[in-house]
Coordinates of C-alpha atoms and ligand atoms in Angstrom, one line a residue:
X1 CA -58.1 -36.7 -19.4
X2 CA -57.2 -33.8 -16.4
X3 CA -60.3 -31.2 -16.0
X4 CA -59.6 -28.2 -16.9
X5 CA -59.8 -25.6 -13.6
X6 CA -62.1 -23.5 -14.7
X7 CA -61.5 -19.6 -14.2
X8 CA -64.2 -17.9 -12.3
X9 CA -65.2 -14.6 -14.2
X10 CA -67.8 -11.8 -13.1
X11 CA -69.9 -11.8 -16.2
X12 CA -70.0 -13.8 -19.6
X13 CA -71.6 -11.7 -22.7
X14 CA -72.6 -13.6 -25.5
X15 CA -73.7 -12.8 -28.9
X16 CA -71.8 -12.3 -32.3
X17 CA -68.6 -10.3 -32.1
X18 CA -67.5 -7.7 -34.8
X19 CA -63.7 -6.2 -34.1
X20 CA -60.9 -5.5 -35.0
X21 CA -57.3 -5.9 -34.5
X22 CA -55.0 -4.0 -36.1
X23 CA -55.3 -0.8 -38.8
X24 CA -56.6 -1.6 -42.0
X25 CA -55.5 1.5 -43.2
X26 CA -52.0 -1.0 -43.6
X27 CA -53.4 -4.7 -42.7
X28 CA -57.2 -5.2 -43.6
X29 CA -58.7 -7.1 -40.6
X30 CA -62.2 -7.3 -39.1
X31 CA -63.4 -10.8 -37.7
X32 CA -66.9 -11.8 -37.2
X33 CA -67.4 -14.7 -34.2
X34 CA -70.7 -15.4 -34.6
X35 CA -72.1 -17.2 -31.4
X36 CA -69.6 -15.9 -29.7
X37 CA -68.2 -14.3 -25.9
X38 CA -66.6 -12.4 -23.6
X39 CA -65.6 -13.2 -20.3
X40 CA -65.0 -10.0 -18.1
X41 CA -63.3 -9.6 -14.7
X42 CA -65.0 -7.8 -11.7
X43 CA -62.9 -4.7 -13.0
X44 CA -64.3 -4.7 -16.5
X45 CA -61.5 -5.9 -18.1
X46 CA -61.8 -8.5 -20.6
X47 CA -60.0 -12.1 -19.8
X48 CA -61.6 -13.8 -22.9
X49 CA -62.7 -13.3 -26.2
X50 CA -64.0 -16.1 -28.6
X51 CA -66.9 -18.5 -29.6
X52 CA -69.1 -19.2 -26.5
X53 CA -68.1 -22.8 -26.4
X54 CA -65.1 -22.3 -26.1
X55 CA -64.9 -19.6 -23.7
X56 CA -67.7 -22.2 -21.6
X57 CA -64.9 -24.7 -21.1
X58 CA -62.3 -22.0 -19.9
X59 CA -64.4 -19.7 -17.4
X60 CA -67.0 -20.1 -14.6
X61 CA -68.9 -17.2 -14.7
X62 CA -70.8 -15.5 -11.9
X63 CA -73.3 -13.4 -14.4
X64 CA -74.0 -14.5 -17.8
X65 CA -76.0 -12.7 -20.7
X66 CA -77.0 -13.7 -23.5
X67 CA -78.2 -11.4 -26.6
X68 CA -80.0 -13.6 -29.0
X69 CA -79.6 -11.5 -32.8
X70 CA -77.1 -9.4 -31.6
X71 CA -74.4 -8.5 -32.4
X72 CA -71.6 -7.1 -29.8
X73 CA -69.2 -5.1 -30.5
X74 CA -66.8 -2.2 -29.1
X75 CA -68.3 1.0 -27.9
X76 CA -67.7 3.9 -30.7
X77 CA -65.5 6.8 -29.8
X78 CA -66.4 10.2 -31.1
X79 CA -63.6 12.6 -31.0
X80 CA -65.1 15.9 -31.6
X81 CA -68.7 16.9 -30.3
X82 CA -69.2 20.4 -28.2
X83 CA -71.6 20.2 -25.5
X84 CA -72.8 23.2 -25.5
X85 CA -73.9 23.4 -29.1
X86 CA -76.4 20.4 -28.3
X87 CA -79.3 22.7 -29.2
X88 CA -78.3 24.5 -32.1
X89 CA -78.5 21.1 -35.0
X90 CA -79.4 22.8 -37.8
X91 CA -79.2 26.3 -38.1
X92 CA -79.5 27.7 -41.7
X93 CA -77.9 29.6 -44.4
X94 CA -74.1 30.2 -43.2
X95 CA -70.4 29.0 -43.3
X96 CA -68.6 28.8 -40.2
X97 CA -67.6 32.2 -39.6
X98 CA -70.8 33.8 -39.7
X99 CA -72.2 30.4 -38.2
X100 CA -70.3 30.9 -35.4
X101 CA -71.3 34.7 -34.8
X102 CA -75.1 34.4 -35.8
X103 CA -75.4 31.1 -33.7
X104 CA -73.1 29.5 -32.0
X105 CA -71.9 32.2 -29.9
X106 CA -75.2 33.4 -28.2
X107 CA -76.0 29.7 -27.5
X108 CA -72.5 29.0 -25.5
X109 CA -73.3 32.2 -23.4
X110 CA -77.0 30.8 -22.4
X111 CA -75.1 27.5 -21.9
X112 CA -72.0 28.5 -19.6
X113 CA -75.0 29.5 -16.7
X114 CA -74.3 26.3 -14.3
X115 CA -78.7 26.3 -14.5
X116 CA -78.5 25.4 -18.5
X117 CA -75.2 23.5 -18.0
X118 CA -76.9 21.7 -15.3
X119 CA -80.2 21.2 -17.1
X120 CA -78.8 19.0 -20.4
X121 CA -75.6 17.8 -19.6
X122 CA -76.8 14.6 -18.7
X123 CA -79.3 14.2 -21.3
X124 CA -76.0 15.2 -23.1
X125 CA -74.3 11.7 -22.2
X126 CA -77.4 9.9 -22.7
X127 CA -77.8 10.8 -25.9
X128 CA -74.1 9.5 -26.7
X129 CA -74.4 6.1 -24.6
X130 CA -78.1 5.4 -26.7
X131 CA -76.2 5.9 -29.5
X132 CA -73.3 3.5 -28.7
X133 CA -70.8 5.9 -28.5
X134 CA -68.8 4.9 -24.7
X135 CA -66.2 7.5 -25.4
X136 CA -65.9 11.0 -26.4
X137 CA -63.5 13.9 -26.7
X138 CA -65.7 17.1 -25.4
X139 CA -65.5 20.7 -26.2
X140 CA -67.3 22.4 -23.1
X141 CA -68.2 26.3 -23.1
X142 CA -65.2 28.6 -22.1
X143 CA -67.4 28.8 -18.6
X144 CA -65.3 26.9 -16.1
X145 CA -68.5 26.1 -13.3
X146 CA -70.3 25.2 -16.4
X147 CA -67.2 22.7 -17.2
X148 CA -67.3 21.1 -13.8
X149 CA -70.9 20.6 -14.1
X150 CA -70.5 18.4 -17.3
X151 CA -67.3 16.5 -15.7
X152 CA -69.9 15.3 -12.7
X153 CA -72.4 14.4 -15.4
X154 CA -69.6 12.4 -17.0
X155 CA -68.9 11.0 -14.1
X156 CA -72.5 9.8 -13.1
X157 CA -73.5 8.7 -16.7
X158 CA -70.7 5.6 -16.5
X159 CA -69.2 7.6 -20.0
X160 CA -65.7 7.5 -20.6
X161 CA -64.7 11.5 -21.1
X162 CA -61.7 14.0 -22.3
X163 CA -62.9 17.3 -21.6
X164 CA -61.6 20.7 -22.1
X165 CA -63.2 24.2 -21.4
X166 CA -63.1 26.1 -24.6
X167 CA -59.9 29.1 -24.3
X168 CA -60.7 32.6 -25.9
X169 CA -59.6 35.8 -25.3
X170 CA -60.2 37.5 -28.6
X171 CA -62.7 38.3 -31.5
X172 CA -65.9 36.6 -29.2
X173 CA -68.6 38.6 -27.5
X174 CA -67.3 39.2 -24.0
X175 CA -69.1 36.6 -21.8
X176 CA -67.1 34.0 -23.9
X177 CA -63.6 36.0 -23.2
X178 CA -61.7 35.0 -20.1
X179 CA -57.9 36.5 -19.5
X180 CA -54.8 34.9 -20.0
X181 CA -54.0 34.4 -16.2
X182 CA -58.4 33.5 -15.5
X183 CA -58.2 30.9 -18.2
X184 CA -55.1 29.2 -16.7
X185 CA -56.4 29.1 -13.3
X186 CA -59.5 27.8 -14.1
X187 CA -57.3 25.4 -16.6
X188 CA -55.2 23.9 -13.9
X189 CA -57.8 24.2 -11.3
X190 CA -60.3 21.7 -13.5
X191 CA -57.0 19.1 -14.1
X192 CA -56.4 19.0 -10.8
X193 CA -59.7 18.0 -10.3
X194 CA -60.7 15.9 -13.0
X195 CA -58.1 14.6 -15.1
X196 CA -57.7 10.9 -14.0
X197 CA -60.7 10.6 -12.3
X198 CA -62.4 6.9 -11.9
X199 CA -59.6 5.8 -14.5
X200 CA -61.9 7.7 -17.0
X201 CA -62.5 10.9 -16.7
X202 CA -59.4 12.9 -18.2
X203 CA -58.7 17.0 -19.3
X204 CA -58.2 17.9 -22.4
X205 CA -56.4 22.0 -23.3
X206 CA -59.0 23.8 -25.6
X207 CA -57.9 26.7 -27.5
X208 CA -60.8 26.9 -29.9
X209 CA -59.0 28.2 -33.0
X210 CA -55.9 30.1 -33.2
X211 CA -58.1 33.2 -34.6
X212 CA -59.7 33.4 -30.9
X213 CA -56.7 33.4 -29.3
X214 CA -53.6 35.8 -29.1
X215 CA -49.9 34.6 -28.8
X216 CA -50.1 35.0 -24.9
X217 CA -52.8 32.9 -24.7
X218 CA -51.4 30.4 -26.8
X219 CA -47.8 30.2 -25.1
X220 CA -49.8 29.6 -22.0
X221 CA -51.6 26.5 -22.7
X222 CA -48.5 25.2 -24.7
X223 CA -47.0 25.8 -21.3
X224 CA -49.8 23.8 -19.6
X225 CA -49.5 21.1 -22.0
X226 CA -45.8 20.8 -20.9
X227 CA -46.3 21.1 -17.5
X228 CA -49.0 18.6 -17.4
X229 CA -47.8 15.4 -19.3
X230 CA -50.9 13.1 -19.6
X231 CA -53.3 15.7 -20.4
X232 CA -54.8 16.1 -24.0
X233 CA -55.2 19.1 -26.3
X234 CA -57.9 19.9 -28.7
X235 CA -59.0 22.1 -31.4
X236 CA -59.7 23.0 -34.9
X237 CA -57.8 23.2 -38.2
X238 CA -57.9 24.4 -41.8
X239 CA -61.5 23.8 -41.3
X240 CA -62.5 26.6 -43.7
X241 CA -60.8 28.7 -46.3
X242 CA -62.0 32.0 -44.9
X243 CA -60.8 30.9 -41.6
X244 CA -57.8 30.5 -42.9
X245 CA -57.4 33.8 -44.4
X246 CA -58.2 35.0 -40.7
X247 CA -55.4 33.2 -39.6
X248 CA -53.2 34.5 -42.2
X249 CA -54.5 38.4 -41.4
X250 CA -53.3 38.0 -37.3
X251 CA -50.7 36.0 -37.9
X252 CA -48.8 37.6 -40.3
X253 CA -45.5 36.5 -39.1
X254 CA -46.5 32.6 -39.3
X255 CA -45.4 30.0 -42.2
X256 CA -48.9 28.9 -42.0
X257 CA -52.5 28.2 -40.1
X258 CA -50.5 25.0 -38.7
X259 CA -47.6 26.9 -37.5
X260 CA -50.0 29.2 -34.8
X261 CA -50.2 25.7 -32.9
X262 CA -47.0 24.4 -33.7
X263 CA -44.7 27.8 -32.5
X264 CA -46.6 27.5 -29.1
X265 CA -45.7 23.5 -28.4
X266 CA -49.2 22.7 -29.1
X267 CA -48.5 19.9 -31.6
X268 CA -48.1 16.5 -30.2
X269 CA -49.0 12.6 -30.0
X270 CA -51.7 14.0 -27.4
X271 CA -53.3 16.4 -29.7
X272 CA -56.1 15.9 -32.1
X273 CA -57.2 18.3 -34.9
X274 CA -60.5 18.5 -35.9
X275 CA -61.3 19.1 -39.7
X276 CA -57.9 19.3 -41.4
X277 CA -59.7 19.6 -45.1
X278 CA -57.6 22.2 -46.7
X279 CA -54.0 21.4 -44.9
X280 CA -51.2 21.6 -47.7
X281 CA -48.6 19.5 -48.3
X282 CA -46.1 21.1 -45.8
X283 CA -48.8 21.2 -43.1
X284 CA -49.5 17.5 -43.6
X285 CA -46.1 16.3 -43.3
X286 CA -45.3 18.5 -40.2
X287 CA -48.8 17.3 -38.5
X288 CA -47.0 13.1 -39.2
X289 CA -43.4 14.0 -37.9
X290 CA -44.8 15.6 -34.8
X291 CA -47.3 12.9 -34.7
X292 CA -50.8 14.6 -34.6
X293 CA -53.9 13.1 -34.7
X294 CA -57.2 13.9 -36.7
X295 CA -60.4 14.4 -36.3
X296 CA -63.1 14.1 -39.7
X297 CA -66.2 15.3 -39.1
X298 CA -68.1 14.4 -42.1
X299 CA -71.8 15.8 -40.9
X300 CA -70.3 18.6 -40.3
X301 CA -68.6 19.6 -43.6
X302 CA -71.3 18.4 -45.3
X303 CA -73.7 20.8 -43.4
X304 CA -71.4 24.2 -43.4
X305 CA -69.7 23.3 -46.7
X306 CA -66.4 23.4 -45.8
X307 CA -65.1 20.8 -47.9
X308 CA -64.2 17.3 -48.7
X309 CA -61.6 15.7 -46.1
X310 CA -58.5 14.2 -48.6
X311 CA -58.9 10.8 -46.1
X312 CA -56.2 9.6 -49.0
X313 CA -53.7 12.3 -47.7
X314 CA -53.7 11.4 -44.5
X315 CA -53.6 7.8 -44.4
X316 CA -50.7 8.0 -47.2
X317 CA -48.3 9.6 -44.0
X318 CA -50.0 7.2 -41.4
X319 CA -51.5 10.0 -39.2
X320 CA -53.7 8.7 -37.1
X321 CA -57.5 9.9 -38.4
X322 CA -60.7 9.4 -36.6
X323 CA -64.0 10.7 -36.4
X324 CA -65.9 12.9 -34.6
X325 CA -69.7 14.1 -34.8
X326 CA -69.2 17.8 -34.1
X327 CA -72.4 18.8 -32.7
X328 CA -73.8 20.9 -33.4
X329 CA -72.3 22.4 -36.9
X330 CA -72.6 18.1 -37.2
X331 CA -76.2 16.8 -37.8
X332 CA -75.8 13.5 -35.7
X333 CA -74.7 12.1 -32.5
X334 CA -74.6 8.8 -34.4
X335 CA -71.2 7.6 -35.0
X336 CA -72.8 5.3 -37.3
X337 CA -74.3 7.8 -39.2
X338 CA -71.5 10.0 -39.5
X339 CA -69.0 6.6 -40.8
X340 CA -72.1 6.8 -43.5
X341 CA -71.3 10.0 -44.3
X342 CA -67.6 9.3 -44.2
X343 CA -68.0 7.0 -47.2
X344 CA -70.1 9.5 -49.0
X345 CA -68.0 12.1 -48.7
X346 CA -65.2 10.3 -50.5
X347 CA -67.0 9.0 -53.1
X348 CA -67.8 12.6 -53.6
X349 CA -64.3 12.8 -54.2
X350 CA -64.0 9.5 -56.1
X351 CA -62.1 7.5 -53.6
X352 CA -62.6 4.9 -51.6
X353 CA -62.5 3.7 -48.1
X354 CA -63.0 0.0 -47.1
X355 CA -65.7 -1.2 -44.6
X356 CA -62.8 -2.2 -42.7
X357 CA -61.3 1.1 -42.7
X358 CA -64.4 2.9 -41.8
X359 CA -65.1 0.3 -38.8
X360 CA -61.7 1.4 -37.6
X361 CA -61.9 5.1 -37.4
X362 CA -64.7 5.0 -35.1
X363 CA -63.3 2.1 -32.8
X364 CA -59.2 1.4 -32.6
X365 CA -58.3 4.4 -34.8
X366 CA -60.4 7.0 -32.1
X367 CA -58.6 4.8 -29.0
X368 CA -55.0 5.9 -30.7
X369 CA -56.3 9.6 -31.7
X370 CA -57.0 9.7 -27.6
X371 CA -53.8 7.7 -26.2
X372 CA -56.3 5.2 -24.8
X373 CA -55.6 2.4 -27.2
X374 CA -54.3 0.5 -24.4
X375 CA -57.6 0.8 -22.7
X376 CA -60.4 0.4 -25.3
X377 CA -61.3 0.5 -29.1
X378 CA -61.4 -3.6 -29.4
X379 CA -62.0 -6.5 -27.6
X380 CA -58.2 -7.5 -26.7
X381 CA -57.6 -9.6 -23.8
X382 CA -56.6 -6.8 -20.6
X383 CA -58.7 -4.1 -22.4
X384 CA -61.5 -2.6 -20.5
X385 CA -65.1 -3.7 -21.7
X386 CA -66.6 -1.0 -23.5
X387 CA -69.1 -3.0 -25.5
X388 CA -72.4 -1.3 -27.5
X389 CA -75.2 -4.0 -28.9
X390 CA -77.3 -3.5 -31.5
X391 CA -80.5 -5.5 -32.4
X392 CA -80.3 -5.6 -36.2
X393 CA -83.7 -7.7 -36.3
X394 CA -85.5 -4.7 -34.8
X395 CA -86.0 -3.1 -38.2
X396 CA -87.3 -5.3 -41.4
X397 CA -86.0 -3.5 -44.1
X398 CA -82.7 -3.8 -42.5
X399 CA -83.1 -7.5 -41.3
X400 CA -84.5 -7.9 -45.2
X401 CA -81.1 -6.4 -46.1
X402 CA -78.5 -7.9 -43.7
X403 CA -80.2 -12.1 -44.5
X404 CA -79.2 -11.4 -48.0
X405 CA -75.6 -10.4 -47.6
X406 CA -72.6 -12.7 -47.7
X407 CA -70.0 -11.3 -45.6
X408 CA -69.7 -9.9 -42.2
X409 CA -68.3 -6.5 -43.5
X410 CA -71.2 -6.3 -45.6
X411 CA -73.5 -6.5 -42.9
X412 CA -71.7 -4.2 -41.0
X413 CA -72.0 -1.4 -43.6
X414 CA -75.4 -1.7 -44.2
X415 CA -76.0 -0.6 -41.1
X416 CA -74.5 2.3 -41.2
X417 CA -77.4 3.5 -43.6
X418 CA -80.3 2.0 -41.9
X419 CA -78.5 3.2 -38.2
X420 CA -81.3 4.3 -35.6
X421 CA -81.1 4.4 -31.9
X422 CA -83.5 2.2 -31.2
X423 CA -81.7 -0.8 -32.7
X424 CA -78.9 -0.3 -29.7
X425 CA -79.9 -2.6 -27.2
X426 CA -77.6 -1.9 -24.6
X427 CA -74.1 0.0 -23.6
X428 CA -71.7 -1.0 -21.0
X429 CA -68.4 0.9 -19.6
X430 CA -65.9 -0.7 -17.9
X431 CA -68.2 -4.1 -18.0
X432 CA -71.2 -2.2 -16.2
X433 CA -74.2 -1.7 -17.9
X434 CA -74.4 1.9 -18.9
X435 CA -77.6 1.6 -20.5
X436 CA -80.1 -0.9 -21.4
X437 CA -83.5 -0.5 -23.7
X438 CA -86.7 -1.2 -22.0
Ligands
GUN1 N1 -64.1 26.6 -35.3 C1 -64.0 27.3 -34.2 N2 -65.1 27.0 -33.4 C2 -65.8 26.1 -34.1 C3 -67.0 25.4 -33.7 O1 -67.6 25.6 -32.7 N3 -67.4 24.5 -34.6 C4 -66.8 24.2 -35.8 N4 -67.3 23.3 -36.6 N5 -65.6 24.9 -36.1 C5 -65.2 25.8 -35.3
ZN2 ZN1 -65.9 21.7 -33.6

């Protein structure tokens, strides 16, 4: 028999796999390989995937690693967390609005000064890479030096970022409130800079909710988001029903809360919408024909009491729905907490949603909410290596749990319940180690 040439690779990563393939929202799949590897290329892109024998006989690697009792699988993506609301977890006794005005707004003007900005925006990113989150979608303070400061932590934390400064020009104290003509300077100035960056680093437009923002300043980021093609757009939607009363009260002229976005060419394949609980009917079908994305954010509702997210609703019109933490109205920068509290929320609402489904909104489903499912989200051959690993053995009442269950998906969602940080074992971006516990 011919040897087999073997491939030379950069690093081999063993350990048991979890991923996925496809969307279980229409075609249930999640494999488990246990024992098994990826071979990645001196890029970070993955060239194998499979059991370790197997990927042995293909590749010569240069590196190899092997995590005994853990598992391997891709790095979550979190697709709504505000940086400068890292602080403020857990502040009592209000719904958004007043929330927002008692809290929230005091602690984004302390953190648009570069010092504050500078002092926890790369404790921000370790937080999310010890949490195995490798890529987020970031709402920074309307401050654009403040914005700038994040992007460079981004950029030395190995984290895969969108980020957008927050837009206001309306109905926020006045160090939040920058002018139509400011915010699009410092807009374009921060894409020009940024978006595209290492392959990783990429802008995202941020008007924060249409109730901050006049028509002028609207029109001009739907202009932005014309102009420049790749860039994302963020914000918030039918979060809350006083909100949307707002809405209704300074936009008297719109159909609905969806239409403030939707008149201004806010509305497309690059946007994602965080919240969405009380959409109606109309809303819902406009936000699948123009091919919006979601954002849940389960902690969050939970903690304000906004509502239940209708998951159902959504997945019935194949809009694309993943999940974000929300920090800080949102209690954790776990993604796996937050798929916990995913579930609860519709049983709350006495419906389901599969292991499967759950493992997918946080991985493939948040790569396709950010138009970077050709990048990351599983462990396809050509995709970059985005891998978190977690140590299930670290904990005994969760080891005690996961020897006794059958199936892989079983284990998987156990987890999600017995989730702590220090069961992540190590992160890597692109194929490089992002971090690694001592
Ligand atoms: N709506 C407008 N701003 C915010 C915010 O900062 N957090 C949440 N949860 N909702 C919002
Ligand atoms: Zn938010």
């Amino acid at each position: 028999m011919k040897p087999v040439t073997k491939q030379v690779c950069a690093h081999l990563i063993r350990g048991t796999i979890w991923n996925c393939n496809s969307s279980p929202f229409s075609d249930p799949d999640f494999e488990e390989i246990s024992d098994g590897a990826l071979a990645i290329d001196s890029q970070g892109r993955i060239l194998g995937l499979g059991t370790a024998s197997s990927l042995k006989r293909l590749f010569k690697p240069k590196n190899e690693t092997h995590f005994k009792d853990s598992v391997l699988l891709p790095g979550f993506i979190d697709t709504h967390i505000h940086f400068p609301q890292m602080n403020q977890i857990g502040c009592h006794g209000e719904s958004l609005l007043g929330w927002l005005e008692k809290y929230i707004y005091p602690e984004e003007i302390r953190m648009s000064h570069p010092q504050q900005a500078q002092r926890f925006s790369s404790l921000f990113f370790d937080e999310l890479l010890q949490n195995g989150t490798t890529t987020s979608l970031i709402l920074s303070s309307s401050d654009a030096s403040s914005t700038d400061i994040l992007f460079n932590s981004a950029k030395d934390s190995g984290a895969r970022a969108i980020i957008g400064k927050v837009s206001m020009d309306r109905l926020a104290p006045k160090e939040l409130i920058r002018s139509v003509s400011q915010d699009k300077d410092h807009s374009e100035r921060l894409i020009s800079k940024w978006h595209g960056k290492e392959g990783r680093l990429f802008y995202a437009l941020t008007p924060r909710f249409s109730p901050a923002c006049s028509n002028a300043m609207l029109r001009m980021l739907g202009e932005l988001a014309q102009k420049y093609s790749g860039v994302r757009i963020q914000t918030h939607f039918s979060e809350n029903l006083d909100e949307i009363k707002l809405v209704k009260k300074l936009f008297p002229k719109a159909k609905d809360y969806l239409h403030t976005y939707e008149d201004f060419g806010l509305l497309n394949e690059r946007t994602v919408l965080a919240h969405c609980i009380h959409a109606s009917a109309s809303e819902i079908n406009r936000m699948a024909k123009l091919k919006v994305n979601v954002s849940h954010c389960p902690t969050s509702n939970l903690f304000l009491g906004s509502g239940l997210f209708p998951m159902d609703a959504y997945s019935r019109k194949e809009i694309t729905t993943s999940v974000g933490t929300d920090i800080g109205a949102g209690t954790s920068f776990s993604i796996w907490t937050t798929l916990g509290a995913a579930y609860k929320i519709q049983r709350l609402r006495h419906q389901d949603v599969s292991t499967a489904q759950l493992f997918y909104l946080a991985t493939l489903g948040g790569a396709k909410a950010l138009g970077l499912e050709n990048e990351v989200g599983n462990f396809e051959v050509g995709k970059k290596a985005d891998i978190q690993v977690i140590n299930w053995k670290k904990k005994s009442i969760l080891k005690a749990r996961m020897e006794n269950s059958q199936t892989a998906l079983d284990r998987f969602f156990s987890c999600l319940f017995h989730f702590e940080k220090d069961l992540i074992e190590a992160v890597f971006v692109d194929g490089k180690p992002v971090f690694a516990r001592q």
